[in-house]
Coordinates of C-alpha atoms in Angstrom, one line a residue:
M1 CA -24.4 3.6 4.4
K2 CA -27.3 4.5 2.1
D3 CA -26.9 8.2 2.9
N4 CA -23.3 8.1 1.6
R5 CA -24.5 6.4 -1.5
R6 CA -27.3 8.9 -2.2
S7 CA -24.8 11.7 -1.6
F8 CA -22.4 10.1 -4.1
L9 CA -25.2 9.7 -6.7
K10 CA -26.3 13.3 -6.3
K11 CA -22.7 14.4 -7.1
L12 CA -23.1 12.5 -10.3
G13 CA -26.3 14.4 -11.0
L14 CA -28.5 11.3 -10.5
S15 CA -31.5 10.8 -8.2
T16 CA -31.9 7.4 -6.5
G17 CA -35.2 7.0 -8.5
V18 CA -33.4 7.0 -11.9
A19 CA -30.0 5.7 -11.0
A20 CA -30.8 2.3 -12.6
L21 CA -31.8 4.0 -15.8
A22 CA -29.2 6.7 -16.3
P23 CA -25.9 6.4 -18.2
S24 CA -23.9 6.2 -15.0
I25 CA -21.5 4.1 -13.1
M26 CA -24.5 2.0 -12.0
A27 CA -25.5 1.3 -15.6
E28 CA -21.8 0.8 -16.5
A29 CA -21.5 -2.0 -13.9
N30 CA -24.9 -3.5 -14.8
S31 CA -24.8 -3.5 -18.6
I32 CA -21.3 -3.6 -19.9
H33 CA -19.2 -6.8 -20.1
K34 CA -15.8 -5.0 -20.4
E35 CA -14.8 -1.4 -19.9
Y36 CA -11.4 0.4 -20.1
I37 CA -10.5 2.8 -17.3
S38 CA -8.4 5.9 -17.5
R39 CA -7.7 9.1 -15.6
E40 CA -7.3 12.7 -16.8
D41 CA -4.3 13.7 -14.8
S42 CA -1.4 15.9 -15.8
F43 CA 1.7 16.4 -13.7
V44 CA 2.8 19.9 -14.6
A45 CA 6.6 20.1 -14.2
D46 CA 7.0 23.9 -13.9
Q47 CA 9.5 23.7 -11.1
P48 CA 12.7 21.6 -10.7
I49 CA 12.8 19.0 -8.0
R50 CA 16.2 17.8 -6.8
L51 CA 16.2 14.4 -5.2
A52 CA 18.5 12.4 -3.0
L53 CA 18.2 8.6 -2.5
I54 CA 18.8 7.1 1.0
G55 CA 19.1 3.4 0.7
A56 CA 20.0 2.3 -2.8
G57 CA 18.9 -1.4 -2.7
I58 CA 16.2 -3.1 -4.8
M59 CA 13.3 -0.9 -3.9
G60 CA 15.2 2.4 -3.6
T61 CA 16.6 1.8 -7.1
E62 CA 13.2 1.1 -8.5
D63 CA 11.8 4.2 -6.8
T64 CA 14.5 6.4 -8.2
N65 CA 14.2 5.0 -11.7
T66 CA 10.5 5.7 -11.6
A67 CA 10.9 9.2 -10.2
L68 CA 13.4 10.1 -12.9
R69 CA 10.8 9.3 -15.6
H70 CA 9.1 12.5 -14.6
A71 CA 10.0 15.8 -16.2
N72 CA 12.2 18.3 -14.4
V73 CA 13.3 15.9 -11.7
S74 CA 16.9 15.2 -11.1
L75 CA 19.0 13.1 -8.7
V76 CA 21.9 14.9 -7.0
A77 CA 23.0 12.5 -4.1
V78 CA 22.9 8.9 -2.9
C79 CA 23.5 7.4 0.5
D80 CA 24.0 3.7 1.2
L81 CA 26.0 1.7 3.7
Y82 CA 27.5 -0.6 1.1
D83 CA 30.3 0.6 -1.3
G84 CA 29.0 -1.6 -4.1
R85 CA 25.7 0.2 -4.3
L86 CA 27.3 3.6 -4.2
Q87 CA 29.6 2.7 -7.1
S88 CA 26.6 1.2 -9.0
A89 CA 24.6 4.5 -8.4
K90 CA 27.3 6.4 -10.3
Q91 CA 27.2 4.0 -13.1
K92 CA 23.4 4.2 -13.4
W93 CA 22.8 7.9 -12.7
G94 CA 26.0 9.8 -13.3
D95 CA 29.4 10.8 -12.0
H96 CA 28.0 14.1 -10.7
L97 CA 26.4 12.4 -7.7
F98 CA 27.4 13.2 -4.2
L99 CA 27.9 9.8 -2.4
T100 CA 28.0 9.1 1.3
K101 CA 27.3 6.5 4.0
D102 CA 25.9 9.1 6.4
H103 CA 22.3 10.2 5.7
K104 CA 22.9 13.4 7.7
E105 CA 25.4 14.6 5.1
I106 CA 22.6 14.4 2.5
L107 CA 20.3 16.4 4.7
K108 CA 22.8 19.2 5.1
R109 CA 22.9 19.9 1.4
S110 CA 21.0 23.0 0.1
D111 CA 20.7 21.4 -3.4
V112 CA 18.4 18.6 -2.1
D113 CA 14.7 19.4 -2.1
A114 CA 13.3 15.9 -1.3
V115 CA 14.5 12.4 -0.3
I116 CA 13.5 8.9 -1.2
I117 CA 14.0 6.5 1.8
G118 CA 14.5 2.9 0.7
T119 CA 16.3 1.7 3.7
P120 CA 15.4 -1.3 5.9
D121 CA 12.3 -0.7 8.0
S122 CA 14.3 -0.2 11.2
W123 CA 15.6 3.1 9.8
H124 CA 12.3 4.5 8.4
K125 CA 11.3 6.5 11.4
Q126 CA 14.6 8.2 12.2
I127 CA 15.6 9.2 8.7
S128 CA 12.0 10.4 8.0
I129 CA 12.1 12.6 11.1
D130 CA 15.6 13.8 10.4
A131 CA 14.7 14.7 6.8
L132 CA 11.5 16.6 7.8
N133 CA 13.4 18.5 10.5
A134 CA 15.9 19.4 7.8
G135 CA 13.2 20.9 5.6
K136 CA 13.1 18.1 3.0
H137 CA 10.0 16.6 1.4
V138 CA 9.9 12.8 2.0
Y139 CA 9.0 9.7 0.1
C140 CA 9.3 6.8 2.6
E141 CA 8.9 3.2 1.5
K142 CA 6.2 1.2 3.4
P143 CA 5.8 0.4 6.2
M144 CA 6.3 3.9 7.4
V145 CA 7.6 2.6 10.8
H146 CA 9.2 -0.5 12.3
S147 CA 6.7 -0.6 15.3
V148 CA 3.5 1.0 16.3
K149 CA 5.2 3.0 19.1
E150 CA 7.0 5.0 16.4
G151 CA 4.0 6.2 14.4
Q152 CA 3.1 9.3 16.4
E153 CA 6.7 10.6 16.3
V154 CA 6.7 10.6 12.5
I155 CA 3.2 12.2 12.4
D156 CA 4.3 15.0 14.8
A157 CA 7.4 15.7 12.8
W158 CA 5.5 15.9 9.6
R159 CA 2.8 18.2 10.9
K160 CA 5.5 20.5 12.4
S161 CA 7.6 20.6 9.2
G162 CA 4.9 21.8 6.7
K163 CA 6.5 19.5 4.1
V164 CA 4.9 16.8 1.9
M165 CA 5.5 13.3 3.0
V166 CA 4.1 10.3 1.2
V167 CA 4.4 6.6 2.1
G168 CA 5.3 4.2 -0.7
S169 CA 2.4 1.8 -1.0
Q170 CA 1.9 2.6 -4.7
G171 CA -1.4 0.7 -5.2
I172 CA -3.3 3.6 -3.7
S173 CA -2.5 5.6 -6.9
S174 CA -3.6 2.8 -9.2
L175 CA -6.6 3.0 -11.6
G176 CA -7.9 -0.2 -10.2
N177 CA -8.1 1.1 -6.6
E178 CA -9.7 4.3 -7.8
K179 CA -12.3 2.5 -9.9
A180 CA -13.1 0.1 -7.0
K181 CA -13.6 3.1 -4.7
E182 CA -16.0 4.6 -7.2
L183 CA -18.0 1.4 -7.6
L184 CA -18.3 0.7 -3.9
A185 CA -19.5 4.3 -3.2
A186 CA -22.1 3.9 -5.9
G187 CA -23.5 0.8 -4.2
V188 CA -22.7 -1.6 -7.1
I189 CA -21.9 -4.5 -4.8
G190 CA -24.2 -3.3 -2.0
D191 CA -22.8 -2.9 1.5
I192 CA -19.5 -4.5 2.3
V193 CA -19.6 -7.5 4.6
Y194 CA -16.3 -9.2 4.1
A195 CA -12.9 -8.8 2.4
E196 CA -10.0 -11.0 1.7
G197 CA -6.5 -10.6 0.3
F198 CA -3.9 -13.1 -0.8
W199 CA -0.2 -12.8 -1.7
A200 CA 1.8 -15.8 -2.9
R201 CA 5.4 -16.4 -4.0
M202 CA 7.7 -19.4 -4.5
S203 CA 11.0 -18.2 -5.9
P204 CA 14.1 -17.7 -3.6
E205 CA 14.2 -14.0 -4.6
G206 CA 10.5 -13.6 -3.9
A207 CA 11.1 -15.2 -0.5
W208 CA 13.9 -12.7 0.3
Q209 CA 16.9 -14.9 -0.4
Y210 CA 18.6 -12.0 -2.0
N211 CA 22.0 -12.1 -3.6
V212 CA 25.0 -11.7 -1.2
P213 CA 27.8 -10.0 -3.2
A214 CA 31.2 -11.6 -3.0
D215 CA 32.8 -8.3 -1.8
G216 CA 30.2 -7.8 0.9
N217 CA 32.2 -7.6 4.1
E218 CA 33.1 -5.4 7.0
K219 CA 35.4 -3.3 4.9
T220 CA 32.8 -2.4 2.3
V221 CA 29.8 -2.2 4.6
D222 CA 29.3 0.2 7.5
W223 CA 28.0 -2.5 9.8
K224 CA 28.3 -0.4 13.0
R225 CA 26.1 2.3 11.6
Y226 CA 23.6 -0.3 10.4
I227 CA 23.1 -1.8 13.8
S228 CA 23.5 1.4 15.8
N229 CA 19.8 1.7 16.6
T230 CA 19.2 -2.0 17.4
T231 CA 20.8 -5.1 18.9
Q232 CA 24.6 -5.1 18.8
R233 CA 26.0 -8.1 16.9
D234 CA 29.0 -9.3 15.1
W235 CA 29.1 -8.9 11.3
D236 CA 26.6 -11.1 9.5
P237 CA 26.2 -10.6 5.8
L238 CA 22.7 -12.3 5.8
R239 CA 21.4 -9.8 8.3
F240 CA 22.6 -7.0 6.0
F241 CA 21.8 -8.2 2.5
R242 CA 18.7 -10.3 3.5
W243 CA 17.4 -8.0 6.2
R244 CA 13.7 -8.7 5.6
N245 CA 14.1 -12.1 7.3
Y246 CA 15.1 -10.6 10.7
L247 CA 13.0 -8.8 13.2
D248 CA 15.7 -6.2 14.2
Y249 CA 15.5 -4.7 10.7
G250 CA 12.4 -5.9 8.9
T251 CA 8.7 -6.5 9.6
G252 CA 8.1 -9.9 8.0
M253 CA 5.4 -10.8 5.4
S254 CA 2.8 -8.6 7.1
G255 CA 4.9 -5.4 7.0
D256 CA 6.2 -6.1 3.5
L257 CA 3.0 -7.3 1.8
F258 CA -0.1 -7.1 4.0
V259 CA 0.5 -3.4 4.3
H260 CA -0.2 -3.0 0.5
L261 CA -3.6 -4.8 1.0
F262 CA -4.5 -2.6 4.0
T263 CA -3.6 0.5 2.0
S264 CA -5.9 -0.5 -0.9
L265 CA -8.7 -1.6 1.3
H266 CA -8.7 1.5 3.5
F267 CA -8.6 3.8 0.4
I268 CA -11.5 2.0 -1.3
T269 CA -13.7 1.9 1.8
N270 CA -12.6 5.1 3.6
S271 CA -11.8 3.0 6.6
K272 CA -9.5 4.0 9.4
G273 CA -8.7 0.3 10.2
P274 CA -9.7 -2.7 12.3
S275 CA -10.3 -2.9 16.0
K276 CA -9.3 -6.5 16.6
I277 CA -6.4 -8.4 15.1
A278 CA -5.3 -12.1 15.3
S279 CA -2.9 -14.2 13.3
L280 CA -1.5 -17.7 12.8
G281 CA 1.3 -19.1 10.7
G282 CA 4.6 -20.8 10.7
L283 CA 8.0 -21.4 9.1
R284 CA 7.2 -24.3 6.7
Y285 CA 9.8 -24.3 4.0
W286 CA 12.5 -21.5 4.0
K287 CA 14.4 -22.8 7.0
D288 CA 17.5 -20.7 6.3
G289 CA 17.9 -19.1 9.7
R290 CA 15.1 -16.5 9.2
E291 CA 13.1 -15.3 12.2
V292 CA 9.8 -14.7 10.5
P293 CA 7.2 -17.1 9.1
D294 CA 6.8 -18.0 5.4
V295 CA 3.1 -18.7 5.8
L296 CA 1.0 -16.1 7.6
L297 CA -2.8 -15.9 8.1
G298 CA -4.4 -12.7 9.5
S299 CA -8.0 -12.1 10.7
F300 CA -9.3 -8.6 11.3
D301 CA -12.5 -7.2 12.7
Y302 CA -13.7 -3.8 11.3
P303 CA -16.4 -2.2 13.4
E304 CA -19.3 -0.2 12.0
T305 CA -18.4 3.4 11.4
P306 CA -19.9 6.4 9.7
E307 CA -17.8 5.4 6.6
H308 CA -18.9 1.8 6.3
R309 CA -20.8 -1.1 7.8
G310 CA -19.0 -3.6 10.0
F311 CA -17.1 -6.3 8.2
N312 CA -14.4 -8.9 8.5
L313 CA -11.1 -9.2 6.7
S314 CA -9.0 -12.3 6.0
L315 CA -5.4 -11.9 4.7
R316 CA -3.0 -14.7 3.7
C317 CA 0.6 -14.7 2.6
N318 CA 2.3 -17.8 1.3
F319 CA 6.0 -18.1 0.3
V320 CA 5.6 -21.9 -0.3
D321 CA 3.2 -21.6 -3.2
G322 CA 3.8 -24.0 -6.0
T323 CA 1.3 -22.3 -8.4
S324 CA 3.6 -19.2 -9.0
G325 CA 3.1 -15.7 -7.7
T326 CA -0.5 -14.5 -7.1
T327 CA -2.0 -11.5 -5.4
Y328 CA -5.5 -10.1 -5.1
L329 CA -7.9 -8.1 -2.9
R330 CA -11.5 -9.2 -3.0
I331 CA -14.3 -7.1 -1.5
V332 CA -17.6 -8.9 -0.9
G333 CA -20.9 -7.0 -0.5
T334 CA -24.6 -7.8 -0.2
K335 CA -25.1 -7.8 -4.0
G336 CA -21.8 -9.1 -5.3
S337 CA -18.0 -8.8 -5.1
M338 CA -15.1 -7.0 -6.6
D339 CA -11.7 -8.5 -7.3
V340 CA -9.3 -5.6 -7.2
K341 CA -5.9 -5.4 -8.8
W342 CA -3.8 -2.3 -9.6
E343 CA -4.7 -2.4 -13.3
E344 CA -8.1 -4.2 -13.2
V345 CA -11.4 -4.6 -11.3
V346 CA -13.7 -7.5 -11.9
V347 CA -17.2 -7.1 -10.6
K348 CA -19.3 -10.2 -10.0
L349 CA -22.9 -9.6 -9.3
N350 CA -25.6 -11.8 -7.7
S351 CA -28.3 -11.5 -10.4
N352 CA -31.0 -12.4 -7.8
A353 CA -30.1 -9.4 -5.6
E354 CA -33.1 -7.2 -4.8
S355 CA -33.0 -3.7 -6.1
D356 CA -32.8 -0.9 -3.5
D357 CA -34.5 1.6 -5.9
P358 CA -37.6 2.8 -4.0
F359 CA -39.7 3.1 -7.1
M360 CA -38.9 -0.5 -8.2
K361 CA -39.6 -1.8 -4.7
E362 CA -43.0 -0.2 -4.6
Q363 CA -43.9 -1.6 -8.0
A364 CA -42.9 -5.1 -6.9
K365 CA -45.2 -4.8 -3.9
L366 CA -48.2 -3.7 -6.0
R367 CA -47.6 -6.5 -8.5
A368 CA -47.4 -9.1 -5.7
A369 CA -50.7 -7.7 -4.1
S370 CA -52.6 -7.9 -7.4
G371 CA -51.6 -11.5 -8.0
E372 CA -50.1 -10.5 -11.4
E373 CA -47.5 -12.9 -12.7
E374 CA -44.1 -11.2 -12.9
R375 CA -42.8 -10.9 -16.5
A376 CA -39.5 -12.4 -17.4
K377 CA -36.6 -10.0 -17.1
I378 CA -33.5 -9.3 -19.2
L379 CA -30.8 -9.8 -16.5
P380 CA -27.6 -7.9 -16.4
P381 CA -24.3 -9.7 -17.0
R382 CA -23.0 -11.5 -13.9
E383 CA -19.4 -10.4 -14.5
T384 CA -18.0 -7.1 -15.6
S385 CA -14.3 -6.3 -16.1
Y386 CA -12.7 -2.9 -15.9
T387 CA -9.2 -2.7 -17.3
A388 CA -6.7 0.1 -17.4
E389 CA -5.9 1.5 -20.8
R390 CA -2.6 0.5 -22.3
S391 CA -1.4 4.0 -22.3
W392 CA -1.4 4.1 -18.5
K393 CA 2.1 4.5 -17.1
G394 CA 1.3 2.6 -13.9
A395 CA 0.6 3.1 -10.2
H396 CA 4.3 3.6 -9.3
Y397 CA 4.7 6.4 -11.8
D398 CA 1.4 8.1 -10.7
H399 CA 2.3 7.8 -7.0
F400 CA 5.5 9.8 -7.6
G401 CA 3.6 12.2 -9.9
K402 CA 1.1 13.0 -7.1
W403 CA 3.9 13.6 -4.7
F404 CA 5.7 15.9 -7.1
K405 CA 2.5 17.7 -7.8
A406 CA 1.8 18.3 -4.1
I407 CA 5.4 19.6 -3.6
R408 CA 5.1 22.1 -6.5
T409 CA 1.6 23.3 -5.6
G410 CA 1.7 23.2 -1.8
G411 CA -1.0 20.5 -1.9
S412 CA -1.4 17.2 -0.2
V413 CA -1.3 13.5 -0.9
E414 CA -3.7 10.6 0.0
E415 CA -1.1 8.4 1.6
D416 CA 0.3 11.0 4.1
P417 CA 1.8 9.8 7.4
I418 CA -1.6 9.5 9.1
F419 CA -3.0 7.3 6.3
G420 CA 0.3 5.5 6.1
F421 CA 0.4 4.7 9.8
R422 CA -3.2 3.5 9.8
A423 CA -2.2 1.0 7.1
A424 CA 1.0 0.0 8.8
A425 CA -0.3 -0.4 12.3
P426 CA -2.6 -3.5 11.7
A427 CA 0.2 -5.1 9.7
L428 CA 2.7 -4.6 12.5
L429 CA 0.1 -5.7 15.1
C430 CA -0.5 -8.9 13.0
N431 CA 3.1 -9.7 13.7
D432 CA 2.7 -9.0 17.4
S433 CA -0.3 -11.3 17.5
Y434 CA 1.7 -14.0 15.9
F435 CA 4.7 -13.8 18.1
Q436 CA 2.8 -13.1 21.3
D437 CA 0.1 -15.7 20.5
K438 CA -2.9 -13.5 21.4
F439 CA -5.6 -11.2 20.1
I440 CA -4.6 -7.5 19.8
K441 CA -7.1 -4.7 20.3
W442 CA -6.5 -1.4 18.4
D443 CA -8.2 2.0 18.4
P444 CA -8.0 2.9 14.7
V445 CA -9.4 6.4 15.1
N446 CA -7.0 7.6 17.8
M447 CA -4.3 5.2 16.6
K448 CA -3.6 3.6 20.0
L449 CA -3.4 0.1 21.5
I450 CA -6.2 -0.8 23.8

């Protein structure tokens, strides 16, 4: 991976011989205790974008509120299967909205340029394909699909459509992810050998025990439409309002949370994904009828590729955590590690790590051969923190900004369906490993099971 690093440094205008001395990212990581990070990025709003929301639950509402913070963006229609959410949409966003329980009615409208899909995972594939075929740009919440067999269908529809589709793992647009990618490419922590991620929650809401409204019943919910693409069942309010707990509609802890960590890791390392997947876990606390574990451990083997050395990944998710909510992604290299959050990166260096600067290595050899005693050094700080400036509007805001910019300019986004599927697949296969009690082999380049 040294060739990649040299190439990166050349782009910065640095030679490997002077990298340690120049005012660069390398010096920044080795001599500054704290640094603020920012990005020069403007989202020009020279063209109106008219949105429709399909799935007006918790995440769909958050997405829409964030999207509407951008200039020249408006909401014209909302689709949801529950009357209460449709009425709430009017109260929040205006009486002008077209409201429906049939997403195809949204897609027929000529005043809709793009859609936000915030439905349960079981509907992501079909609504994405329908929207692309109808000529709409798509923002689909993660994971992009409900199972790996659905991935190629979405990719094919996107390629054929010529529209901009982005998947909603917003961390990829964070300053923290971007800084970590920069630092890893510059060789600040050496070559990656291991990574780990952790996500913890304890509250009932955090563990998906969402509110079940008093008026939620078969008269106010289109239950038949909801289950039309899966197992036929009698009305069950928990399966509608707490859908993440059930395999027919959700993808468990891995599809909800591991996928964020995969997205960040793959963006930072340029990886296409792991080749071997295994998981363990169990239902330890939230025994409320759910079908998915509340403690999940995943292990993943990343082979050596042109983009990175081989490394291993360990992911953990715990909904029985008495220490309150916690999340992080740690990337460990041969010289140190990085703790990566959306708004911060903390670099911890091993001060005894050998320099890979050719000039410094040769000087060390000559000194050792002469018997000369090595002079004491001024060592760099062991820990450096990079924190987003307070003026930053957040990853969620920037993720929408990049999508809108691509729509207006005919450009592209980083988390397109190919990237989104490569992040979703190992998360979904982690579930398969757990429920099938076996290792899963995956071809991350061709995106196929082995």
